[in-house]
JSON list of C-alpha atoms and ligand atoms in Angstrom, two decimals:
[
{"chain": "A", "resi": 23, "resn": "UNK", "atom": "CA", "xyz": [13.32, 8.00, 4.00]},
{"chain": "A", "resi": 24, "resn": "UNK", "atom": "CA", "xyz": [12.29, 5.77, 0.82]},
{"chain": "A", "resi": 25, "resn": "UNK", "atom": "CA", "xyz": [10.16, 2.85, 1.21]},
{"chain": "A", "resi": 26, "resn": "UNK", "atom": "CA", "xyz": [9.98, 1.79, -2.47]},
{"chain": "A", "resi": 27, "resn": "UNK", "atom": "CA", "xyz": [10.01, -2.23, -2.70]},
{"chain": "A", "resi": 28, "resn": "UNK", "atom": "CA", "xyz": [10.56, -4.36, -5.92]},
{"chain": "A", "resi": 29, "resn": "UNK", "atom": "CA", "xyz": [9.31, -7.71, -4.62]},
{"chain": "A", "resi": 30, "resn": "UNK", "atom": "CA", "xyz": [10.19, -10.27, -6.18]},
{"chain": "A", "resi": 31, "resn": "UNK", "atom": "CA", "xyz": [8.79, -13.85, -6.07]},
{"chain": "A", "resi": 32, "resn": "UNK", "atom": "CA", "xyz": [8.80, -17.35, -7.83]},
{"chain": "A", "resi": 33, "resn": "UNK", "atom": "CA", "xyz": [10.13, -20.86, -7.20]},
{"chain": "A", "resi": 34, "resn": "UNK", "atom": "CA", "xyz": [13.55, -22.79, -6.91]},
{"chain": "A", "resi": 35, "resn": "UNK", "atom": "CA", "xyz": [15.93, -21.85, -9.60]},
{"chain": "A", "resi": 36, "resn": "UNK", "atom": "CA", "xyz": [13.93, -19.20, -11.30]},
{"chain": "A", "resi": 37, "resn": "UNK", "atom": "CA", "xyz": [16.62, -16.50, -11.16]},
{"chain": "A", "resi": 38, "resn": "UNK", "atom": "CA", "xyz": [14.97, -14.54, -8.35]},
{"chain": "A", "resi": 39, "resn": "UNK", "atom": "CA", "xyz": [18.28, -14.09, -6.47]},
{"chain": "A", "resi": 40, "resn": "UNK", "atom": "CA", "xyz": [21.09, -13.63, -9.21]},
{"chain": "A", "resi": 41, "resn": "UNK", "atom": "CA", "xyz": [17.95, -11.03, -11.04]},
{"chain": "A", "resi": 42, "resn": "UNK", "atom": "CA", "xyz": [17.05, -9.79, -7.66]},
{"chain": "A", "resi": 43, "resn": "UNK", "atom": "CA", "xyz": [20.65, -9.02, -6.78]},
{"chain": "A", "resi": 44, "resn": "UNK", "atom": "CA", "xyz": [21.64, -7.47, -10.09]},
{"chain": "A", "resi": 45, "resn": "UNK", "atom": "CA", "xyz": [18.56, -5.33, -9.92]},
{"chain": "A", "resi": 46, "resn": "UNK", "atom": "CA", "xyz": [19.96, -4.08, -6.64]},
{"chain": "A", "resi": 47, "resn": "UNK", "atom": "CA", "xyz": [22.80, -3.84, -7.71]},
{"chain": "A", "resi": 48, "resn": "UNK", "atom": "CA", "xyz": [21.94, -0.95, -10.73]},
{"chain": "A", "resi": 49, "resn": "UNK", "atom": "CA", "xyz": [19.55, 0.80, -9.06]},
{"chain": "A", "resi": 50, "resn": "UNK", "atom": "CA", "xyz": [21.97, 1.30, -6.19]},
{"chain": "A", "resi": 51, "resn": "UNK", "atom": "CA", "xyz": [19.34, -0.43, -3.28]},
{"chain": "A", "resi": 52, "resn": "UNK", "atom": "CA", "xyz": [19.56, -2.93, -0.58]},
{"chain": "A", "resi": 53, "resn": "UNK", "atom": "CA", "xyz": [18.64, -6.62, -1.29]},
{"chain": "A", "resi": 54, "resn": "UNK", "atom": "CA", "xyz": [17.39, -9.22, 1.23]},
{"chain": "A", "resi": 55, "resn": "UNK", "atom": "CA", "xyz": [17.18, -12.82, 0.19]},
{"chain": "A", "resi": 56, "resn": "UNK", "atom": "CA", "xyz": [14.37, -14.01, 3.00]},
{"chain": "A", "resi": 57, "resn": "UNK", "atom": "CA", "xyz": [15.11, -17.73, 1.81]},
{"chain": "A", "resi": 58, "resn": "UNK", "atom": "CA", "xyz": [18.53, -17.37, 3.46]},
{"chain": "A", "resi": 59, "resn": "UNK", "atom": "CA", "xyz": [16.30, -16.47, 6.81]},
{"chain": "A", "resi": 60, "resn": "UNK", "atom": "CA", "xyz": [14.48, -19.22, 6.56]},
{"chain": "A", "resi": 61, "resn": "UNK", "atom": "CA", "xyz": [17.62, -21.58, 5.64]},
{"chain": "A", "resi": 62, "resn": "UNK", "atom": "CA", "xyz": [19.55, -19.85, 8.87]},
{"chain": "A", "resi": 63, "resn": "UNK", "atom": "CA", "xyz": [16.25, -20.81, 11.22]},
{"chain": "A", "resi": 64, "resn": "UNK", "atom": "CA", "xyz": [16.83, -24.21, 9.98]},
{"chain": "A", "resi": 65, "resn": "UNK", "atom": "CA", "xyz": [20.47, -24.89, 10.45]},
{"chain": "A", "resi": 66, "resn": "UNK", "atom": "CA", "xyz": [20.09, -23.40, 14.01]},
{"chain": "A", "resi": 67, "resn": "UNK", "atom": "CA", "xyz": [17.46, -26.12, 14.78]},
{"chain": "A", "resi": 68, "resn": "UNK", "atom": "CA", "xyz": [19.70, -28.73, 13.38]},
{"chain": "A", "resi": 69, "resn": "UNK", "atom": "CA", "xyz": [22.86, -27.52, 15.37]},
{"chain": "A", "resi": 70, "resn": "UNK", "atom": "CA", "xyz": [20.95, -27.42, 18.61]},
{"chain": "A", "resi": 71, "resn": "UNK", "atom": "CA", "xyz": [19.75, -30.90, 18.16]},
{"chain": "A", "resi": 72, "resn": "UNK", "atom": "CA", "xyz": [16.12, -29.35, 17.80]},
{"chain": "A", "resi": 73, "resn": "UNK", "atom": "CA", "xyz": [13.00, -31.49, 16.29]},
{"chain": "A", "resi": 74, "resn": "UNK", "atom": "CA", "xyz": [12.33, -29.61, 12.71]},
{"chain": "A", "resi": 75, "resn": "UNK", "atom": "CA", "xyz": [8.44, -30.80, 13.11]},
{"chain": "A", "resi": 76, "resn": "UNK", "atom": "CA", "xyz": [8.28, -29.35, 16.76]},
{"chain": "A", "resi": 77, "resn": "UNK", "atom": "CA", "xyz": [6.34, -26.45, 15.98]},
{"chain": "A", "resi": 78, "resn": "UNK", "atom": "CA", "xyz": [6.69, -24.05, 19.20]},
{"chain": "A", "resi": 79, "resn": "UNK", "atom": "CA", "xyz": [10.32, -25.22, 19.95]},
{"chain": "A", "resi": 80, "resn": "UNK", "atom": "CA", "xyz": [11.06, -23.96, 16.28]},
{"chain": "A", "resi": 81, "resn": "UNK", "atom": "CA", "xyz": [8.87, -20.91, 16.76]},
{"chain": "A", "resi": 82, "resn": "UNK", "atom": "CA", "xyz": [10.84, -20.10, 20.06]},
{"chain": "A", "resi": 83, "resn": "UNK", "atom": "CA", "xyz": [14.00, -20.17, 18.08]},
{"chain": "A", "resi": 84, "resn": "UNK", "atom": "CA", "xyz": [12.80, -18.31, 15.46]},
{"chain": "A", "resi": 85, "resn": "UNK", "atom": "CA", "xyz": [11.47, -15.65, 17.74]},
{"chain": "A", "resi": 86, "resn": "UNK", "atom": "CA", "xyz": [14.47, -15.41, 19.53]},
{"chain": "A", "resi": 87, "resn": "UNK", "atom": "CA", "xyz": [17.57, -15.79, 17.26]},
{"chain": "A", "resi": 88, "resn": "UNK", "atom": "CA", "xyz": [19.52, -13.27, 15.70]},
{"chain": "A", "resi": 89, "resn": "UNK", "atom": "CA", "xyz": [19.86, -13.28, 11.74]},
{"chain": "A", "resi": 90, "resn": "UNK", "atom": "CA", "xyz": [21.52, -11.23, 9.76]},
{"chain": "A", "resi": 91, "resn": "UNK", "atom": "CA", "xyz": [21.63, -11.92, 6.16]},
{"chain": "A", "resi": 92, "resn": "UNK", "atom": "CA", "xyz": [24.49, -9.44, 4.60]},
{"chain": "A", "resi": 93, "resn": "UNK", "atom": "CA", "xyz": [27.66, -9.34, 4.20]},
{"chain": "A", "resi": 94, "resn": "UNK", "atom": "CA", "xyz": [27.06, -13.23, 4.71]},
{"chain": "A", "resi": 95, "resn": "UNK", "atom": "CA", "xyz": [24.41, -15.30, 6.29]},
{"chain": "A", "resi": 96, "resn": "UNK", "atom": "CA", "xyz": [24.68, -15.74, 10.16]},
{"chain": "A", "resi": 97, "resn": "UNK", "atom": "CA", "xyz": [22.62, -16.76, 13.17]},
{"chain": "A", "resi": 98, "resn": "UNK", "atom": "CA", "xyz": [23.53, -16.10, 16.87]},
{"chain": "A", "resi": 99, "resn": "UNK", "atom": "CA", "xyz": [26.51, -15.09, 15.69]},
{"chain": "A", "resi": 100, "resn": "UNK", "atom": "CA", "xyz": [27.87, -18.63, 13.41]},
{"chain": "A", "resi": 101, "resn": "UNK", "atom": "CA", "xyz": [28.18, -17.81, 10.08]},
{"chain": "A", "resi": 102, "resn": "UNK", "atom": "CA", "xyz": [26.28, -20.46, 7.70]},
{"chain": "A", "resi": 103, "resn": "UNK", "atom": "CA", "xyz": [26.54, -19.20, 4.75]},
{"chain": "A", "resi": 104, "resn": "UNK", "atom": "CA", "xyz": [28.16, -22.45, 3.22]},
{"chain": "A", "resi": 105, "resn": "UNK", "atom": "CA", "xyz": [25.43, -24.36, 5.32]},
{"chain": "A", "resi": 106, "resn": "UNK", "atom": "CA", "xyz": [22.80, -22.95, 4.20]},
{"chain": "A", "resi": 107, "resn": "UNK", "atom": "CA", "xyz": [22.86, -24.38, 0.53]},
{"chain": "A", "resi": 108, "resn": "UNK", "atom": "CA", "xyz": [23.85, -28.22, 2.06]},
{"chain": "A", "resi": 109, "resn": "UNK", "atom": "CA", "xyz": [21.71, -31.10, 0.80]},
{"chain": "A", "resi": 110, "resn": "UNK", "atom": "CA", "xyz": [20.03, -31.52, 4.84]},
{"chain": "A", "resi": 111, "resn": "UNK", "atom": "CA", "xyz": [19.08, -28.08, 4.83]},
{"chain": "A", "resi": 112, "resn": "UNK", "atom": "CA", "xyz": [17.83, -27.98, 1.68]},
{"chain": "A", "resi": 113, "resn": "UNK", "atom": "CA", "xyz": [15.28, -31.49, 2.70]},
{"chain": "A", "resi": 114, "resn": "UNK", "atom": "CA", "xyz": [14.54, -29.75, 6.06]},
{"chain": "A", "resi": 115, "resn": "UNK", "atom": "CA", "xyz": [13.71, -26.14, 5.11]},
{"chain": "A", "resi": 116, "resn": "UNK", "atom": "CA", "xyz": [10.53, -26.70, 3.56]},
{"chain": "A", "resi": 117, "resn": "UNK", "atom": "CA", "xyz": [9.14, -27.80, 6.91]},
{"chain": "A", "resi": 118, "resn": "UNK", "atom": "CA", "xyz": [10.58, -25.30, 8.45]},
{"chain": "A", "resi": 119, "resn": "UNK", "atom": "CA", "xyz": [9.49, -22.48, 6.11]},
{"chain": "A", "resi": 120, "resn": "UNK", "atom": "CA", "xyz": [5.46, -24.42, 6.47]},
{"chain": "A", "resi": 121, "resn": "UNK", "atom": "CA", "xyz": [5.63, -23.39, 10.22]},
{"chain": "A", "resi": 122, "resn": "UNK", "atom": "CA", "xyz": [3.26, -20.20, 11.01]},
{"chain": "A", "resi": 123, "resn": "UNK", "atom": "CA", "xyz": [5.41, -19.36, 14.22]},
{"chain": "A", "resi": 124, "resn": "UNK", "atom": "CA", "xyz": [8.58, -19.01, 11.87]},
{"chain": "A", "resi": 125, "resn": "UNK", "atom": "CA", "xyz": [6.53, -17.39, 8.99]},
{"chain": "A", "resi": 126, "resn": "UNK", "atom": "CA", "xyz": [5.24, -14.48, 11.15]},
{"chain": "A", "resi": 127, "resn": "UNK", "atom": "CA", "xyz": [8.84, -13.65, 13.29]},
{"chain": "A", "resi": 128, "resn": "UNK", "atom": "CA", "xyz": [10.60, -13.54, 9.56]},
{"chain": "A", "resi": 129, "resn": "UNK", "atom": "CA", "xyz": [7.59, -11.60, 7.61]},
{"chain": "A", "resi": 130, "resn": "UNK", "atom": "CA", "xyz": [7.96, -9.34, 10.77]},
{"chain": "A", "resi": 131, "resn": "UNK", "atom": "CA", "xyz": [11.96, -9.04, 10.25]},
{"chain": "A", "resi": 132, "resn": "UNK", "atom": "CA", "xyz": [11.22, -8.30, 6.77]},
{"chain": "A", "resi": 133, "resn": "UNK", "atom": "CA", "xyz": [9.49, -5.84, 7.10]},
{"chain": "A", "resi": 134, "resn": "UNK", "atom": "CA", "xyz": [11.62, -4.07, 9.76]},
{"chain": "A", "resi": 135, "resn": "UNK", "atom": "CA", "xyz": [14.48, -4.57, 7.45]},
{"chain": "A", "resi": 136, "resn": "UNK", "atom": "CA", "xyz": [13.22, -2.90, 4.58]},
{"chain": "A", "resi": 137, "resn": "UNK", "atom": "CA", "xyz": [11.85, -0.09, 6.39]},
{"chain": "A", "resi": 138, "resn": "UNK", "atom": "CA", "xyz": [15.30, 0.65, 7.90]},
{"chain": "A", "resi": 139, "resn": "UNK", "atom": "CA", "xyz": [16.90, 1.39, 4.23]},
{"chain": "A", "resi": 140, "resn": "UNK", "atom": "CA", "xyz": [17.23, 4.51, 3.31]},
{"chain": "A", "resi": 141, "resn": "UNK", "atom": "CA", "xyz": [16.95, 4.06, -0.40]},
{"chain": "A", "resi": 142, "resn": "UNK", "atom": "CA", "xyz": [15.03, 1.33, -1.89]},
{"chain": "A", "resi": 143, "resn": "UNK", "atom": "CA", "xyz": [14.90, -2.71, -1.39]},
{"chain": "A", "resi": 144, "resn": "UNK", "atom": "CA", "xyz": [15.00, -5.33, -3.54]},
{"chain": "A", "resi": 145, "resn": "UNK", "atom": "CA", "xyz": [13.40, -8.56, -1.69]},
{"chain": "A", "resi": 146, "resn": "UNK", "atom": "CA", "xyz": [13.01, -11.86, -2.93]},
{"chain": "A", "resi": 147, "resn": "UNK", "atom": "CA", "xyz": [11.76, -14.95, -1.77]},
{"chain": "A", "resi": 148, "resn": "UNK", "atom": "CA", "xyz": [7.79, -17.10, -1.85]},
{"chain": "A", "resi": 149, "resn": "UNK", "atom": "CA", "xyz": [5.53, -14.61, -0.23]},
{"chain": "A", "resi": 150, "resn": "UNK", "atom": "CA", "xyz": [6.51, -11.28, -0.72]},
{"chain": "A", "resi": 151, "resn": "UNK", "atom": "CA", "xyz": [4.49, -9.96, -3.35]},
{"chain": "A", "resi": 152, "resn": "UNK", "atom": "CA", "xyz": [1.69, -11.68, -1.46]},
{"chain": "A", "resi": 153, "resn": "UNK", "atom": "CA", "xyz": [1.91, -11.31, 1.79]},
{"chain": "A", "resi": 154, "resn": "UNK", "atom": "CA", "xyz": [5.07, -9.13, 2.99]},
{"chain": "A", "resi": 155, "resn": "UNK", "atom": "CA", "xyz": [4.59, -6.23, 0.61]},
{"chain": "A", "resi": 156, "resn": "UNK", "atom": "CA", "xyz": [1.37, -6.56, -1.24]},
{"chain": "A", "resi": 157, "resn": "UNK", "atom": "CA", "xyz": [1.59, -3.01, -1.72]},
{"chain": "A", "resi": 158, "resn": "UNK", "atom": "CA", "xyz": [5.24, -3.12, -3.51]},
{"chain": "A", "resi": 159, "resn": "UNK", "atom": "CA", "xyz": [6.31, -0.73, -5.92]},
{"chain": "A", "resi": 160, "resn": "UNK", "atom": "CA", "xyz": [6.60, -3.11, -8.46]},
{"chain": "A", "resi": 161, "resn": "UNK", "atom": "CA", "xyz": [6.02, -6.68, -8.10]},
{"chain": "A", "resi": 162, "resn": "UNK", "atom": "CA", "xyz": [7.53, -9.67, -9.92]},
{"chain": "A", "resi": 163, "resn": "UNK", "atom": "CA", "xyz": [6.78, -12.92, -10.84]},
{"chain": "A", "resi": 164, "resn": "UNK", "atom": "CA", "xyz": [10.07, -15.15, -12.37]},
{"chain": "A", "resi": 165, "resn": "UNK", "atom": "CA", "xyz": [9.62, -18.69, -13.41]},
{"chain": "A", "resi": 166, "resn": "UNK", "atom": "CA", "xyz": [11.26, -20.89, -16.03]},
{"chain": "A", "resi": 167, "resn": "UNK", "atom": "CA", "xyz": [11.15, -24.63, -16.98]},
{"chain": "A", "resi": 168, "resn": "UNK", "atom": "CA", "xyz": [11.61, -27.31, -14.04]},
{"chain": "A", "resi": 169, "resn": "UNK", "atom": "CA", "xyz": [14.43, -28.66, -16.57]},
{"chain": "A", "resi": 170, "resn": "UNK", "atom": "CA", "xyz": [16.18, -25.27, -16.70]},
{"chain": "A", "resi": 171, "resn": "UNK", "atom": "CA", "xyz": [15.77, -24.52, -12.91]},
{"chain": "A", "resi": 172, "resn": "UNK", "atom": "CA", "xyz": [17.24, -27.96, -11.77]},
{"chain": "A", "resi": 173, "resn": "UNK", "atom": "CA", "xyz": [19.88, -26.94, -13.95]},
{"chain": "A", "resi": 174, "resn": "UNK", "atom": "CA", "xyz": [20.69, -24.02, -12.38]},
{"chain": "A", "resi": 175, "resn": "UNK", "atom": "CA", "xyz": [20.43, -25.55, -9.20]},
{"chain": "A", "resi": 176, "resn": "UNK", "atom": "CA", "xyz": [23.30, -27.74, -10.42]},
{"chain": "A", "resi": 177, "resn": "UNK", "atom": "CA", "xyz": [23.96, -30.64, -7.80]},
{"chain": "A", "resi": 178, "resn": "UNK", "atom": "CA", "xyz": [20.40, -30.04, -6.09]},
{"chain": "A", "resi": 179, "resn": "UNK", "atom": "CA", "xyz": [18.68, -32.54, -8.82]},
{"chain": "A", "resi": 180, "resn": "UNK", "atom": "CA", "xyz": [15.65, -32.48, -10.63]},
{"chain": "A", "resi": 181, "resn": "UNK", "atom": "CA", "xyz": [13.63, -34.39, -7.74]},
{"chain": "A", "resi": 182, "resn": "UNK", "atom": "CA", "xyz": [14.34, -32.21, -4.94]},
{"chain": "A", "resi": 183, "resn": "UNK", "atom": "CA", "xyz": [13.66, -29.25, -6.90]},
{"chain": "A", "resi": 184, "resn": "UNK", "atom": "CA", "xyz": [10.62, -30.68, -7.46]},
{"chain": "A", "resi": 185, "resn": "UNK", "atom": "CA", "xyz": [9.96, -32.15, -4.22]},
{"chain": "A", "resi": 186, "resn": "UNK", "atom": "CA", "xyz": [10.34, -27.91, -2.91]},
{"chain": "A", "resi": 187, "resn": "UNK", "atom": "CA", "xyz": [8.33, -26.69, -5.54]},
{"chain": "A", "resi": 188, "resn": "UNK", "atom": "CA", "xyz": [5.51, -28.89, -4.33]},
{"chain": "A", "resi": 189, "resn": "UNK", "atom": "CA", "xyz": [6.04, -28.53, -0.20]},
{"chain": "A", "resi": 190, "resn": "UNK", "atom": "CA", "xyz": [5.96, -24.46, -1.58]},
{"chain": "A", "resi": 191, "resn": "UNK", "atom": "CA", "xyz": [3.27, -24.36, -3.61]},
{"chain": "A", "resi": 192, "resn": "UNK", "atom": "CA", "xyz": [0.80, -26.70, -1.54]},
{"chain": "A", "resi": 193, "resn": "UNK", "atom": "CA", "xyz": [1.49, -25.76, 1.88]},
{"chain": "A", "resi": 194, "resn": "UNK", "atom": "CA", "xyz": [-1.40, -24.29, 3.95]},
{"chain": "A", "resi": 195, "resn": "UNK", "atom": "CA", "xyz": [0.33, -20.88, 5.45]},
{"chain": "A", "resi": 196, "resn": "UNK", "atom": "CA", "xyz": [1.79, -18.91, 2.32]},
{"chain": "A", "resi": 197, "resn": "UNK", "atom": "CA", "xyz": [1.83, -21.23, -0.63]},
{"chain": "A", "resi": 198, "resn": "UNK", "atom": "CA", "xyz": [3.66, -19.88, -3.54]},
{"chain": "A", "resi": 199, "resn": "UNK", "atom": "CA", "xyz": [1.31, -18.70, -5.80]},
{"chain": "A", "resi": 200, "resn": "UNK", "atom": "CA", "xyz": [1.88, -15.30, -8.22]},
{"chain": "A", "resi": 201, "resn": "UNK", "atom": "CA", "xyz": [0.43, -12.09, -7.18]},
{"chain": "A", "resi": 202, "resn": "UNK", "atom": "CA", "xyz": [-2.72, -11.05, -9.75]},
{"chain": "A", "resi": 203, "resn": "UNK", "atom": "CA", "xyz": [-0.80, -7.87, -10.79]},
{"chain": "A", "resi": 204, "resn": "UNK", "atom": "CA", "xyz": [2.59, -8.91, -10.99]},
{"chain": "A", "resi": 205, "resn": "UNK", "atom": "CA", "xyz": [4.54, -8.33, -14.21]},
{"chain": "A", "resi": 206, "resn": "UNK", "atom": "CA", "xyz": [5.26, -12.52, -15.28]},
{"chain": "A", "resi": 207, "resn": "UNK", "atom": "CA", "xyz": [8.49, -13.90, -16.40]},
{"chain": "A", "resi": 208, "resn": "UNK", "atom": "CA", "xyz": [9.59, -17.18, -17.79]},
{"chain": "A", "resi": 209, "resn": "UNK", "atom": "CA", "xyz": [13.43, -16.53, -17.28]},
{"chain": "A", "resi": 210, "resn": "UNK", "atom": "CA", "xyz": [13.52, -20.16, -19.52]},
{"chain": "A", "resi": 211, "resn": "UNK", "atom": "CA", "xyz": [16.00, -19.29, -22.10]},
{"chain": "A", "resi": 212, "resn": "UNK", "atom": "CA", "xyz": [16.81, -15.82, -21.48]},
{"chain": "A", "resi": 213, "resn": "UNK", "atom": "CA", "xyz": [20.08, -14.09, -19.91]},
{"chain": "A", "resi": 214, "resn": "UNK", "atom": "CA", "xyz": [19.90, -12.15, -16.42]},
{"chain": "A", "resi": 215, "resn": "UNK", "atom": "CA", "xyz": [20.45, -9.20, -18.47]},
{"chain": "A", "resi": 216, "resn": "UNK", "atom": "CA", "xyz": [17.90, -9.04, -20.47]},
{"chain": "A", "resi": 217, "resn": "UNK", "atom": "CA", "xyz": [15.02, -9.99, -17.40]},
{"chain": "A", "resi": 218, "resn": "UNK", "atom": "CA", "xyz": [17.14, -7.40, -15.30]},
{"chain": "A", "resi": 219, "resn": "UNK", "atom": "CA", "xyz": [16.83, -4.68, -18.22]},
{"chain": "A", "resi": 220, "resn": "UNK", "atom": "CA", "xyz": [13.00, -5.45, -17.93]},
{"chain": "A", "resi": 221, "resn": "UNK", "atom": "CA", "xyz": [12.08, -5.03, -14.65]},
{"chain": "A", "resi": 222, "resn": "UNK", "atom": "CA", "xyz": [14.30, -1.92, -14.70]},
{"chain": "A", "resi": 223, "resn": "UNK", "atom": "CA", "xyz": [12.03, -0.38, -17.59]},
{"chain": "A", "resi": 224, "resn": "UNK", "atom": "CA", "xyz": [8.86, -1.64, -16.02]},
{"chain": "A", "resi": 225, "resn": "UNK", "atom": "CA", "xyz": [9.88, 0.09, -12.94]},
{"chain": "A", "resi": 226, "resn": "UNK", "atom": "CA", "xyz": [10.82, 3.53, -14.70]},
{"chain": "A", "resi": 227, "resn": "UNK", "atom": "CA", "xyz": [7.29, 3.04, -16.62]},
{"chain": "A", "resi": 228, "resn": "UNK", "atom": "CA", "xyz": [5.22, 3.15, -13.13]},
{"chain": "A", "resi": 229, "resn": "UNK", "atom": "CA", "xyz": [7.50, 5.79, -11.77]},
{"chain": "A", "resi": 230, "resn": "UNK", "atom": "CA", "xyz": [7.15, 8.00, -14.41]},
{"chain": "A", "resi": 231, "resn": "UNK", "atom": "CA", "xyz": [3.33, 7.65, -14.71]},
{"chain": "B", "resi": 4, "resn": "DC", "atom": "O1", "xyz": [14.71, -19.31, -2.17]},
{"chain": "B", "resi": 4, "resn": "DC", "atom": "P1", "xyz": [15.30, -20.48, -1.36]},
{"chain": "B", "resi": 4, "resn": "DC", "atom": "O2", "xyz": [15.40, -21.75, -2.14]},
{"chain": "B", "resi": 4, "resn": "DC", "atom": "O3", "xyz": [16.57, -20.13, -0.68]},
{"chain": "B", "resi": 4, "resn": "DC", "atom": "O4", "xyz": [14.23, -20.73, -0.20]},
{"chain": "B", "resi": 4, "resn": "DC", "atom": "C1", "xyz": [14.40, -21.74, 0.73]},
{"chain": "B", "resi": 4, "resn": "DC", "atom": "C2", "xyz": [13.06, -22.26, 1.19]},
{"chain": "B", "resi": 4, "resn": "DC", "atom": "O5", "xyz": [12.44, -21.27, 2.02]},
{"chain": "B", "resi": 4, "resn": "DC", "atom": "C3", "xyz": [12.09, -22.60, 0.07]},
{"chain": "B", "resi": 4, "resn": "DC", "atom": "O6", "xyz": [11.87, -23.99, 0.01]},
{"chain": "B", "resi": 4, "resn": "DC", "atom": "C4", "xyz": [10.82, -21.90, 0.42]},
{"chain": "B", "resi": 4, "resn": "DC", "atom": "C5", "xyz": [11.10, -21.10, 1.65]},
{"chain": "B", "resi": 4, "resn": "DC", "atom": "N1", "xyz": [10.80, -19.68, 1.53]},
{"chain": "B", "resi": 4, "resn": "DC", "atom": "C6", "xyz": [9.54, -19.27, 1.91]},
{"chain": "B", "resi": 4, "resn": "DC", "atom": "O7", "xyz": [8.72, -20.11, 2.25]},
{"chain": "B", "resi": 4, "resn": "DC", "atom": "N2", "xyz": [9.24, -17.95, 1.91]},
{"chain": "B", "resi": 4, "resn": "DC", "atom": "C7", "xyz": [10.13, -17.04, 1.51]},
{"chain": "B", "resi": 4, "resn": "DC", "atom": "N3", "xyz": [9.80, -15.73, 1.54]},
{"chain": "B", "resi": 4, "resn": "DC", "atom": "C8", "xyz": [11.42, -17.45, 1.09]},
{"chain": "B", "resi": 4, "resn": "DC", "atom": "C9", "xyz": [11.71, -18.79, 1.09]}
]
C-alpha cells in the first residue's frame, strides 16, 4: 500500500483544485478536494435549519454525517454538488470551516481517506501541508494576485474573495498560512500546464534523490 501525499495548499482561486486535479490526473492518483467537505458540512446545517455559529450542534453534524466527495459531492446521501459553490454557502463556510469540532472530524476523514488509496493522493485545501500531512511527500504552496483569483472565481467577486481570504488566514484554529518547506507558486499569469509540469518535476527530483 502507498501512502505518498502531494499536499497542496493556498487560498481562493489560486488554482489548487484545477492544478491539484490535473496533477492527479497524470500521475494516475486519487484527489480529495477537503473544501468540498467543509462546503457539504455547511449546506447540511443550512438544510436542517441548523444555527452555523452553534458550535456543538455543528460539531454533532459534522461528527455524524456521511460525506463523500467523488464521483460528486454528497452528504447523507443528497447530492450538493451544485450547492456547494452557491453564493450562501460560500458567506457561511468560513464559519463553518473556523469551528474546531468540524476541523478535527474532517482532518480525521482526511486522513482515513488517503490512507485507504492504494496508489498515491493528491489533497488540496487550507491546512494540509500544515496540519493534515505535515509529513507529505511533496508539499505545495499556490497563490496568485487577488485580481487574478477573483477572476477565476468569476461571479464570486473581488470582495468575497477577499472577505474568505481574511476569515482563512486570521482565524484562530488552522489559519492559512504556507508550510516553511513548501515549494511556492504564484500561479498569476501562468497556464495549469506549466505549474502542473512543475510540481511533477519537483516531485520526480525528491523521488529520485
Ligand atoms: O477551497 P474552497 O474555497 O472550496 O474552501 C471552502 C472553505 O473551506 C474556505 O473558505 C476555507 C475552508 N477550508 C479550510 O478551512 N480547510 C481546508 N482544508 C479546506 C477548505
Amino acid at each position: 500500500m502507498s501512502h505518498e501525499i502531494i499536499a497542496i495548499d493556498g487560498p481562493a482561486g489560486s488554482g489548487k483544485s484545477t492544478v491539484a486535479r490535473a496533477v492527479a490526473d497524470s500521475l494516475g492518483w486519487s484527489f480529495l478536494d477537503t473544501g468540498a467537505m467543509y462546503r457539504a458540512v455547511t449546506c447540511e446545517a443550512v438544510f436542517r435549519g441548523i444555527d452555523i455559529n452553534d458550535q456543538n450542534a455543528v460539531g454533532d453534524l459534522a461528527r455524524s454525517a456521511t460525506i463523500s466527495t467523488t464521483p460528486r459531492v454528497c452528504v447523507n446521501g443528497r447530492d450538493v454538488e451544485e450547492e456547494i459553490r452557491s453564493e450562501p454557502i460560500n458567506v457561511a463556510v468560513s464559519v463553518v470551516a473556523a469551528n474546531s469540532q468540524v476541523r478535527e472530524s474532517m482532518v480525521a476523514r482526511q486522513r482515513e481517506m488517503a490512507n485507504e488509496q492504494t496508489r498515491g493522493t493528491v489533497v488540496e485545501g487550507r491546512d494540509i501541508t500544515t496540519v493534515v500531512f505535515p509529513n507529505a511527500t511533496l508539499k505545495v504552496y499556490l497563490t496568485a494576485s487577488l485580481e487574478e483569483r477573483s477572476r477565476r472565481r468569476g461571479e464570486e467577486g473581488v470582495e468575497s474573495v477577499a472577505r474568505r481570504d481574511q476569515a482563512d488566514f486570521t482565524r484562530e484554529t488552522s489559519p492559512l498560512r504556507q508550510a516553511d518547506d513548501a515549494l511556492v507558486l504564484d500561479t498569476t499569469g501562468r497556464s495549469i500546464e506549466d505549474v502542473v509540469g512543475e510540481i511533477i518535476q519537483c516531485l520526480k527530483n525528491i523521488t529520485s534523490s
